[in-house]
CSV table of C-alpha atoms and ligand atoms in Angstrom, one decimal:
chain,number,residue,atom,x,y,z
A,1,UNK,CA,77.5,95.3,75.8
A,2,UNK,CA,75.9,91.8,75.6
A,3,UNK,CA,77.3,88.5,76.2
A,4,UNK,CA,75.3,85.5,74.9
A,5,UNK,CA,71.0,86.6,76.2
A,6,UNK,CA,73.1,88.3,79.0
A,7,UNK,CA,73.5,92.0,79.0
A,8,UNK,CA,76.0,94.2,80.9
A,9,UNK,CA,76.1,97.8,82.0
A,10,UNK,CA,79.8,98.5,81.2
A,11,UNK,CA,82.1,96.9,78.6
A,12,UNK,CA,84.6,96.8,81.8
A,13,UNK,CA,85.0,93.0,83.6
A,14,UNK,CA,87.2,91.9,86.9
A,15,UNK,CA,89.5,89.8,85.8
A,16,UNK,CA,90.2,86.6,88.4
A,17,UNK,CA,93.1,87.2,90.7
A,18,UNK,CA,92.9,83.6,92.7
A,19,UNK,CA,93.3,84.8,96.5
A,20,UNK,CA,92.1,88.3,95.6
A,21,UNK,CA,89.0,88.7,93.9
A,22,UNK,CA,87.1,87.3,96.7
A,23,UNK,CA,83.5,88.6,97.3
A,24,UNK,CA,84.3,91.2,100.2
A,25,UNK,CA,87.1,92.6,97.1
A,26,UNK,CA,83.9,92.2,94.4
A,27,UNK,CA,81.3,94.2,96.9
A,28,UNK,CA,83.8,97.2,97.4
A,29,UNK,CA,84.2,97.7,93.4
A,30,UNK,CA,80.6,97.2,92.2
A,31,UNK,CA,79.9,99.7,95.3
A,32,UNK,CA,82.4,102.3,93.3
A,33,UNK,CA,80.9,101.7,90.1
A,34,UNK,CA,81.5,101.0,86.2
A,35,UNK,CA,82.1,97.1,86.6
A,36,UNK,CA,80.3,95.2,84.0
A,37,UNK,CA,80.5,92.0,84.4
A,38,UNK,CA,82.7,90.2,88.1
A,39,UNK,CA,84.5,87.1,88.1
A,40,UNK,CA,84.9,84.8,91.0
A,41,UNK,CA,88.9,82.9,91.3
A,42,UNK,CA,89.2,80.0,89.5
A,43,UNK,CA,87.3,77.1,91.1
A,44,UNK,CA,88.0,73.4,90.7
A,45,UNK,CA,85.2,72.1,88.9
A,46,UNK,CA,84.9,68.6,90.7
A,47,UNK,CA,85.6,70.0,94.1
A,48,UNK,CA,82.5,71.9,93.0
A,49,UNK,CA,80.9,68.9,92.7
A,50,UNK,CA,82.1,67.3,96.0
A,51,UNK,CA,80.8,70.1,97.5
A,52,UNK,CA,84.4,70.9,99.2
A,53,UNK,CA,83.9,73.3,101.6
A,54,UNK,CA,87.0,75.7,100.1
A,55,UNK,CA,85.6,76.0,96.9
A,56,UNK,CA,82.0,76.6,97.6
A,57,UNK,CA,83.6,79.7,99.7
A,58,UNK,CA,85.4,80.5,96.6
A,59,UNK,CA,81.8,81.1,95.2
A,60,UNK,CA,80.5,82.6,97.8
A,61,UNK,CA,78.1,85.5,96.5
A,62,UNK,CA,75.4,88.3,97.5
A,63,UNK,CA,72.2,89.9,95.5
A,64,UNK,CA,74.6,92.8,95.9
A,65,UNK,CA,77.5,91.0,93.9
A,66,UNK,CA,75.7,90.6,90.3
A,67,UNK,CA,76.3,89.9,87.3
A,68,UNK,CA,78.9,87.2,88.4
A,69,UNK,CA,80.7,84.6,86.3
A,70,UNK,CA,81.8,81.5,88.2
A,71,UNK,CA,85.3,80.2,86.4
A,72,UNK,CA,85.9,76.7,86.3
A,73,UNK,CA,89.3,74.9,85.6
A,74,UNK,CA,89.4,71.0,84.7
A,75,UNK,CA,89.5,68.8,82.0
A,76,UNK,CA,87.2,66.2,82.4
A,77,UNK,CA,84.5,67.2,80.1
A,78,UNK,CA,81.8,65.7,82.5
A,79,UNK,CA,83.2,67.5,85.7
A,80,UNK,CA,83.1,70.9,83.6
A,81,UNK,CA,79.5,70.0,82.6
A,82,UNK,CA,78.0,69.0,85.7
A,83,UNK,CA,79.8,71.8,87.6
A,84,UNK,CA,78.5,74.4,84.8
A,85,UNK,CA,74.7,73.0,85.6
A,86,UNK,CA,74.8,73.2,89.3
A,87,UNK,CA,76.2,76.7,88.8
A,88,UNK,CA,73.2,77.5,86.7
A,89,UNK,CA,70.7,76.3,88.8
A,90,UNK,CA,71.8,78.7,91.2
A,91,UNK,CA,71.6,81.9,89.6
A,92,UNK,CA,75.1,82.6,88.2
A,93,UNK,CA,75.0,84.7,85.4
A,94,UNK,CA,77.5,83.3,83.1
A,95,UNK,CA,80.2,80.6,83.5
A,96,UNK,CA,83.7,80.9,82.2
A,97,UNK,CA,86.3,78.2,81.4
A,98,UNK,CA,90.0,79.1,82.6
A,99,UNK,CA,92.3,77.9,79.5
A,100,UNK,CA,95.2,80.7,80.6
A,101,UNK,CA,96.4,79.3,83.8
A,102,UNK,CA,99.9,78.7,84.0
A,103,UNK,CA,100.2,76.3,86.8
A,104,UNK,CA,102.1,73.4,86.6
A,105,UNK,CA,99.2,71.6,88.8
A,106,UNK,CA,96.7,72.9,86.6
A,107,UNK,CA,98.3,72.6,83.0
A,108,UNK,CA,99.5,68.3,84.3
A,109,UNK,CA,95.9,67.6,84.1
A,110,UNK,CA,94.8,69.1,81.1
A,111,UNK,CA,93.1,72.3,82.5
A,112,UNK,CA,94.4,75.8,82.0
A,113,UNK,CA,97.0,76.3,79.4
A,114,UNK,CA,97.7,73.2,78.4
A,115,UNK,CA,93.6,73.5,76.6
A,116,UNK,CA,95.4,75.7,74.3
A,117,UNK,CA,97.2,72.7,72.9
A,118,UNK,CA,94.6,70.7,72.1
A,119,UNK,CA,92.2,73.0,70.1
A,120,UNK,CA,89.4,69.8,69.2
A,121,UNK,CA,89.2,68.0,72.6
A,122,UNK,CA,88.4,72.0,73.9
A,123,UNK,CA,86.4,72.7,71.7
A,124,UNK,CA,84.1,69.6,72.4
A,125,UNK,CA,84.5,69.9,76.3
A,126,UNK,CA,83.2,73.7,75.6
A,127,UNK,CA,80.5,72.3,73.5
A,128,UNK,CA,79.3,70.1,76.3
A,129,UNK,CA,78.8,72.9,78.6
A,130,UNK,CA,77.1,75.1,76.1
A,131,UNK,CA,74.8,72.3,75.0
A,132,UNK,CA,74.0,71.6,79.0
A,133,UNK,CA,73.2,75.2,80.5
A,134,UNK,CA,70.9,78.3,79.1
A,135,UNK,CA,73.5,81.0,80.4
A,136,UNK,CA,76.7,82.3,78.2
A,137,UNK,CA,79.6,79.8,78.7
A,138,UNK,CA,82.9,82.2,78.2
A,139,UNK,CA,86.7,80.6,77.5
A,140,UNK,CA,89.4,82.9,79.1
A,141,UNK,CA,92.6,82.2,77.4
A,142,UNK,CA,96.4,83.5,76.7
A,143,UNK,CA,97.8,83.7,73.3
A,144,UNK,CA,99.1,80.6,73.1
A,145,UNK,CA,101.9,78.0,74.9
A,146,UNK,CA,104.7,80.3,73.2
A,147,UNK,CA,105.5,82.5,70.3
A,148,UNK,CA,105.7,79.3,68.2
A,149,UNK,CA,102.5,78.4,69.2
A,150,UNK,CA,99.7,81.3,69.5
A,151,UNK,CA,97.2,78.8,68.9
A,152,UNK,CA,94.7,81.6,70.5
A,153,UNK,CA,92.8,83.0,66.9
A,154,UNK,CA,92.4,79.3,66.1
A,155,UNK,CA,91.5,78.4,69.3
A,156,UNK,CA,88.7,81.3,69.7
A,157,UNK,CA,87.0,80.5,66.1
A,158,UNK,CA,86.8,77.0,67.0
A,159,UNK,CA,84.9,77.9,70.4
A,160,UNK,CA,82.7,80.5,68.8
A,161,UNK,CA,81.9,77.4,66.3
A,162,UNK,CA,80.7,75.4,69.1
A,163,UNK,CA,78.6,77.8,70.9
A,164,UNK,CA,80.6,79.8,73.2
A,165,UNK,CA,79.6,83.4,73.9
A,166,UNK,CA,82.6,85.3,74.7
A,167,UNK,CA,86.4,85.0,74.8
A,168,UNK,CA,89.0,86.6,77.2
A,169,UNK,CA,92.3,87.0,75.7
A,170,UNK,CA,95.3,88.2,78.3
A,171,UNK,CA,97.6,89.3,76.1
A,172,UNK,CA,100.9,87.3,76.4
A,173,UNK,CA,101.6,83.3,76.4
A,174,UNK,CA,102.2,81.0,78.7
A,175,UNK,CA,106.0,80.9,78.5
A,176,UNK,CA,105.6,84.6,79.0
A,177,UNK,CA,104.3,84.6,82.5
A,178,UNK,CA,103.8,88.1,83.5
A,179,UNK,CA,107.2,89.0,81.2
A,180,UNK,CA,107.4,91.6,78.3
A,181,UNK,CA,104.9,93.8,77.0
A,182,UNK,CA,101.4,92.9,75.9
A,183,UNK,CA,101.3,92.1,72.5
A,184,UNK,CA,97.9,94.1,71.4
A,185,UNK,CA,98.5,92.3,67.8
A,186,UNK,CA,98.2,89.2,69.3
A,187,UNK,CA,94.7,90.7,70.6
A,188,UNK,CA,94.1,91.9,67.3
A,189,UNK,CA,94.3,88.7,65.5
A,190,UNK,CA,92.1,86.7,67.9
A,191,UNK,CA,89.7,89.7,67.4
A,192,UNK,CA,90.0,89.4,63.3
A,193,UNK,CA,89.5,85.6,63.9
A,194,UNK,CA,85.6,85.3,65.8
A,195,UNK,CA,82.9,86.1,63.4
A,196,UNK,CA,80.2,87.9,65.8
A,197,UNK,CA,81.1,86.9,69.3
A,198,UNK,CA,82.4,89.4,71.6
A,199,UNK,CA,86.6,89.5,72.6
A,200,UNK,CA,87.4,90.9,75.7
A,201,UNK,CA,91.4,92.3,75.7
A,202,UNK,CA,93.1,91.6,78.9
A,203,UNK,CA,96.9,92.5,80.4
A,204,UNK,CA,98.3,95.6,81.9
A,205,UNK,CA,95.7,98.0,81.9
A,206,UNK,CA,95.7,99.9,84.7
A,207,UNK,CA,95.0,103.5,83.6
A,208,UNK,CA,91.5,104.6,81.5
A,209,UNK,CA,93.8,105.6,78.9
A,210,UNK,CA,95.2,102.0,78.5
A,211,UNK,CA,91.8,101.0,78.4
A,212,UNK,CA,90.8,103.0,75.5
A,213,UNK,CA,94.2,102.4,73.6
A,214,UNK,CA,93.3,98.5,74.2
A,215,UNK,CA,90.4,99.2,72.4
A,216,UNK,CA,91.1,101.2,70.2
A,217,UNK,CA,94.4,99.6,68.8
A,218,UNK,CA,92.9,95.4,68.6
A,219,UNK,CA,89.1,96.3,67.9
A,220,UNK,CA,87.8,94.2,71.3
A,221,UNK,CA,84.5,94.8,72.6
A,222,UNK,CA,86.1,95.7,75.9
A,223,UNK,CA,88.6,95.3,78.7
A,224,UNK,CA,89.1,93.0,81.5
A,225,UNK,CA,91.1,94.6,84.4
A,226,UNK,CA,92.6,92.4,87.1
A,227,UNK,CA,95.7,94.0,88.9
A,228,UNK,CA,94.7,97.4,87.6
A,229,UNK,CA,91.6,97.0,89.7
A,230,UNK,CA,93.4,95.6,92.8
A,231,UNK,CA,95.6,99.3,92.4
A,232,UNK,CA,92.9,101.2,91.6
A,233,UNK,CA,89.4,100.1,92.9
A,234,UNK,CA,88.0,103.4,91.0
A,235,UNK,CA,89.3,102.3,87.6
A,236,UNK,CA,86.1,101.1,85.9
A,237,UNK,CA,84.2,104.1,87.5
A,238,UNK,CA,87.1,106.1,85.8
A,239,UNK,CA,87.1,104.1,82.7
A,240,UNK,CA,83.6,104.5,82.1
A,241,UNK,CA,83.4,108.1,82.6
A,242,UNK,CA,86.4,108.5,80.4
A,243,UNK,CA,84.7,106.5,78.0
A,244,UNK,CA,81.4,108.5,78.0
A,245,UNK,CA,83.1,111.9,78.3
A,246,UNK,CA,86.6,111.7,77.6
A,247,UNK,CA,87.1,113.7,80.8
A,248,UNK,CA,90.0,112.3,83.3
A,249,UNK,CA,88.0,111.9,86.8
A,250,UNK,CA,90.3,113.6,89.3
A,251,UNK,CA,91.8,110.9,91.6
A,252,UNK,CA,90.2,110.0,95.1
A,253,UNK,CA,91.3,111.8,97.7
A,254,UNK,CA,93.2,110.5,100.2
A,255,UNK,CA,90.4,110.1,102.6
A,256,UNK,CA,88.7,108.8,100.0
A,257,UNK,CA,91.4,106.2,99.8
A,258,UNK,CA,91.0,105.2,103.3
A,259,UNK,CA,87.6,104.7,103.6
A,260,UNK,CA,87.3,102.3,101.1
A,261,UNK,CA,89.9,100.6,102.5
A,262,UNK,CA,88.6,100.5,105.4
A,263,UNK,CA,85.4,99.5,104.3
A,264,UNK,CA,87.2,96.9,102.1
A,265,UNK,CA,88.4,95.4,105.7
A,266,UNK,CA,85.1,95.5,106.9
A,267,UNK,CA,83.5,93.2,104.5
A,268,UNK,CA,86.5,90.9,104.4
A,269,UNK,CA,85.6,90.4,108.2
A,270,UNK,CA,81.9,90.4,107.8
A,271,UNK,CA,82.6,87.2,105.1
A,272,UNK,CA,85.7,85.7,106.9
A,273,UNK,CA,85.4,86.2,109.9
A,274,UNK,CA,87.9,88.9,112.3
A,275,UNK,CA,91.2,86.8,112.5
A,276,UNK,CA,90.5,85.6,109.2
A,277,UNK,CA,89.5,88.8,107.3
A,278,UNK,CA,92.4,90.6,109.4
A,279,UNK,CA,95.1,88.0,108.1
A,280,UNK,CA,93.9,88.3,104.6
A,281,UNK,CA,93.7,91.7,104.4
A,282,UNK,CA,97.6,91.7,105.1
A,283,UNK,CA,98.5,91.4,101.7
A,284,UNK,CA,95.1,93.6,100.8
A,285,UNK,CA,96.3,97.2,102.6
A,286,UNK,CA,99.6,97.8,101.1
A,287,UNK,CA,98.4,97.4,97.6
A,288,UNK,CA,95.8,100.8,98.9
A,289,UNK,CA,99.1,101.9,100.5
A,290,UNK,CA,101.1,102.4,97.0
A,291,UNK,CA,98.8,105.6,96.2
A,292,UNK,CA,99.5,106.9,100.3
A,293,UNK,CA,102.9,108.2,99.1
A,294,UNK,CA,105.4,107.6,101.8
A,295,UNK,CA,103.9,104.4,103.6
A,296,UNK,CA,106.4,102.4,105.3
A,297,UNK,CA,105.0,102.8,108.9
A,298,UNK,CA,101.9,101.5,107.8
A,299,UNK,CA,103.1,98.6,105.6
A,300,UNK,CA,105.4,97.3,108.6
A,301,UNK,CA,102.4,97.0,110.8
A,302,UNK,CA,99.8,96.3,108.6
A,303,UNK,CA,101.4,92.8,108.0
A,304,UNK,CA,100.8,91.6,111.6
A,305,UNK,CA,97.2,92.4,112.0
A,306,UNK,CA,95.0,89.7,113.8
A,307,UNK,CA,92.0,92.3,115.0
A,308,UNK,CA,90.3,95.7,113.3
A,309,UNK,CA,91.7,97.2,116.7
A,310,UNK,CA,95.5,96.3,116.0
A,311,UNK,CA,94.3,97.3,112.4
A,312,UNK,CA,92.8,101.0,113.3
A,313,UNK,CA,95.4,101.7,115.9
A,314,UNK,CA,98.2,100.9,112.7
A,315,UNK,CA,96.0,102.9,110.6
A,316,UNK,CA,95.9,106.0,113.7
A,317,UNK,CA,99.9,105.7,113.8
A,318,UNK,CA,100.3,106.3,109.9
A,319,UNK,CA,98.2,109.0,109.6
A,320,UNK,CA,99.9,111.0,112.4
A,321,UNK,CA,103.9,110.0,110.6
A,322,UNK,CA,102.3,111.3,107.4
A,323,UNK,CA,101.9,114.8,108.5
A,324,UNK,CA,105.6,115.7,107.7
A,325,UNK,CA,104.8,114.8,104.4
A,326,UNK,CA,101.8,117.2,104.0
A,327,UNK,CA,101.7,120.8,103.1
A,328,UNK,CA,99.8,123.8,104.7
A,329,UNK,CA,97.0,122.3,102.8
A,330,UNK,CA,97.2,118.9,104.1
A,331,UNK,CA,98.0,117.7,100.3
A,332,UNK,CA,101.0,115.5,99.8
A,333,UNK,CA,104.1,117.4,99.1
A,334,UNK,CA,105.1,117.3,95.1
A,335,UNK,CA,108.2,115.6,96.1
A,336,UNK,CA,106.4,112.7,97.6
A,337,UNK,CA,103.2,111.8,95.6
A,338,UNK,CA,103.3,108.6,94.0
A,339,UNK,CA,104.3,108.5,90.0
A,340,UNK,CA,101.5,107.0,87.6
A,341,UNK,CA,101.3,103.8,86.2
A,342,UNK,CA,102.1,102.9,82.3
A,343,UNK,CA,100.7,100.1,81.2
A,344,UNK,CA,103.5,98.2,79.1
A,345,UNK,CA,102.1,99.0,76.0
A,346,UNK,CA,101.9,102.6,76.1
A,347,UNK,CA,105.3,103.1,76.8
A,348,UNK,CA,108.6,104.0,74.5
A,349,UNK,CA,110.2,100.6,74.1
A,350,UNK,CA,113.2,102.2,76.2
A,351,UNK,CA,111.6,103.3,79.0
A,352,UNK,CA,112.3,101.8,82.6
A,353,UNK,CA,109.5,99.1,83.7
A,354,UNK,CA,109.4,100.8,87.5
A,355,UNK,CA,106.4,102.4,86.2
A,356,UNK,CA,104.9,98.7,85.8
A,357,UNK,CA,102.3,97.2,88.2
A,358,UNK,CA,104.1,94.6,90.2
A,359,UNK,CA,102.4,90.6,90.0
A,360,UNK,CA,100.6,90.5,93.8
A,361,UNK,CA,102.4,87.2,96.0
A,362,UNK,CA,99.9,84.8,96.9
A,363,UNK,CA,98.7,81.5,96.6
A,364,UNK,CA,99.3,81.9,92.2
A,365,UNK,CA,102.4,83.5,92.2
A,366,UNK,CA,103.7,81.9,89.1
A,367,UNK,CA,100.3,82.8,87.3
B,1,FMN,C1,97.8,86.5,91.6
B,1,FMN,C2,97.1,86.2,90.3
B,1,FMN,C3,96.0,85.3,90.3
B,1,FMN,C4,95.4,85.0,89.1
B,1,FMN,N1,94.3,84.1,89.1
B,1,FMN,C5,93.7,83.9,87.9
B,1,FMN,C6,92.5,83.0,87.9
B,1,FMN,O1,92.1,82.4,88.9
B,1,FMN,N2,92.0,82.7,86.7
B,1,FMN,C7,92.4,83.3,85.5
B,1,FMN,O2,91.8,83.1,84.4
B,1,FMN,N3,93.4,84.2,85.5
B,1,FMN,C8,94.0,84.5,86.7
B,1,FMN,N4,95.1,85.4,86.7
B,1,FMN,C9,95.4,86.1,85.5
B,1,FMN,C10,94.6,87.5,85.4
B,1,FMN,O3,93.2,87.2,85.4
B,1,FMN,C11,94.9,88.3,84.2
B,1,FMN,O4,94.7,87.6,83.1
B,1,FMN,C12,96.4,88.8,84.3
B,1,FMN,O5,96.7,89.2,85.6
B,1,FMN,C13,96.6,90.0,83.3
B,1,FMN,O6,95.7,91.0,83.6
B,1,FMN,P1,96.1,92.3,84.5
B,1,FMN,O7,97.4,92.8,84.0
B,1,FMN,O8,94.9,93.2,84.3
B,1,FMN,O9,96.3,91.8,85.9
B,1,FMN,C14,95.8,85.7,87.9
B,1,FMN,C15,96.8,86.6,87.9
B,1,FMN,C16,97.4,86.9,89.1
B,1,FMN,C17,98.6,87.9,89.2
């Protein structure tokens, strides 16, 4: 899989999850395996500039945490320009331009969705940033405003025309928020509408299976995986052996589970700090807790954890509850392990949507 000069072990990329995708979340992953190519959250390309201290922590990398892409939102062609250089010069190895984000803040200015509207002034910020750095500049983009507008095929030829070396394409529009199913045709059609350059399908895939269906079904290069990911770290390890074998891994064991979890808490502290790391990882453990089966206990306490002792003696509590849901093998009991994801697009049009992965709160909750 190449991207622009840059090339990547996996056709499988992190999609950015502002608040989540943090480097102690990018560290676990790449230490499980299959993940191409990392994004960081979006970052405010003049704060980038101004060298705020909050958004060069949102950039915060390792040697360990490569490739990465730095995403920028903004619409002042100069900002975008400047803040693509300086990312250069420091090693990044691609940078990507958010034109998906739904955010009223975001869209007012210019950046995020609202780029979608205004196909030639993006086209000639994207230029600018091409012209300026050596590395691949990447657009990451939704369909379109709304189903009257999927500007997204027009959109994507125009930014291949100018230079840029990949494009992202969640599958749904902004009026859609997180809503209805993802519309692989819409994929499809941006696919059919770049000559050469690499699309990368995004939205809802949370199983290997979806990943391959993606694939399969719109013709992209490969998939970007965001809350699938924050579900199921081992997904691109999965994904890529699925790909290279067609063999289903079998799923992590439950201790399995916990030690990257675990370790997941441990980097968070190591790049946060203890109270810091602690409070983050409040809305972190539950999301390891959905594949615990019954986890109540846990998710109660888990939400007030301020040290990794308060966190390990939650964690000691848990497992001890959990044993009347174990059999003589210390499995779960059928009754109470956890049903597997659909992704919205493999299932019958009828079918319930509890099988759906939830949109994490946090500081983008209206993403
Ligand atoms: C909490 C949250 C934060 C997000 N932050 C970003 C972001 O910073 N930049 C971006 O381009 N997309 C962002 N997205 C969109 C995701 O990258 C992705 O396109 C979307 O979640 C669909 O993919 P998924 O179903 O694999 O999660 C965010 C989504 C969520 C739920």
């Amino acid at each position: 899989m190449r991207i622009g000069s840059l090339e990547l072990s996996s056709n499988l990329f992190l999609s950015p999850l502002a608040g989540y995708t943090n480097l102690p979340f990018r560290l676990t992953l790449r230490e499980l395996g299959g993940l191409g190519l990392a994004t960081t959250d979006l970052v405010n390309a003049r704060s980038l500039l101004e060298k705020k201290s909050k958004a060069l922590k949102l950039i915060e990398t390792r040697p360990a945490d490569q490739p990465l892409a730095v995403q920028l939102f903004g619409s002042v062609p100069g900002e975008m320009r400047d803040a693509a250089v300086y990312r250069a010069a420091c090693g990044v190895a691609a940078v990507d331009i958010n034109m998906g984000c739904p955010v009223p803040k975001v869209c007012r200015v210019g950046g995020g969705s609202a780029m979608m509207t205004e196909l030639a002034k993006t086209a000639e910020l994207a230029q600018a940033m091409v012209e300026a750095v050596a590395i691949p500049i990447t657009a990451k983009m939704r369909l379109g405003w709304d189903d009257q507008n999927l500007t997204a095929p027009d959109l994507a030829r125009a930014l291949e025309d100018v230079g840029v070396a990949a494009v992202f394409i969640h599958g749904r529009t902004r009026q859609q928020g997180f809503q209805g199913t993802v519309n692989l045709a819409g994929i499809c059609a941006v696919v059919q509408a770049v000559k050469s350059i690499p699309v990368i399908g995004n939205g809802d895939v949370t199983t290997p299976e979806a990943a391959r269906a993606m694939i399969e079904q719109t013709g992209c290069a490969g998939v970007s995986i965001g809350r699938g990911a924050f579900y199921n770290p081992w997904i691109f390890a999965h994904t890529q052996h699925f790909f290279a074998t067609g063999q289903l891994p079998p799923e992590p064991a439950f201790e399995e589970r916990v030690r990257v979890m675990c370790r997941h808490l441990d980097l968070m502290i190591e790049v946060f700090g203890e109270p810091h790391g602690c409070r983050m990882f409040r809305k972190v453990a539950p999301w390891y807790a959905r594949r615990f089966g019954p986890a109540n206990v846990f998710n109660r306490r888990v939400v007030h954890v301020s040290t990794t002792a308060e966190f390990h003696a939650a964690l000691e509590e848990f497992l001890r509850w959990r044993r009347q849901f174990l059999d003589a093998h210390g499995h779960l009991k059928p009754q109470y392990r956890p049903a597997p994801l659909v992704a919205s697009f493999m299932e019958e049009p009828s079918a319930s949507r509890s099988h759906q992965i939830p949109v994490p709160k946090g500081p983008m909750e209206t993403w």
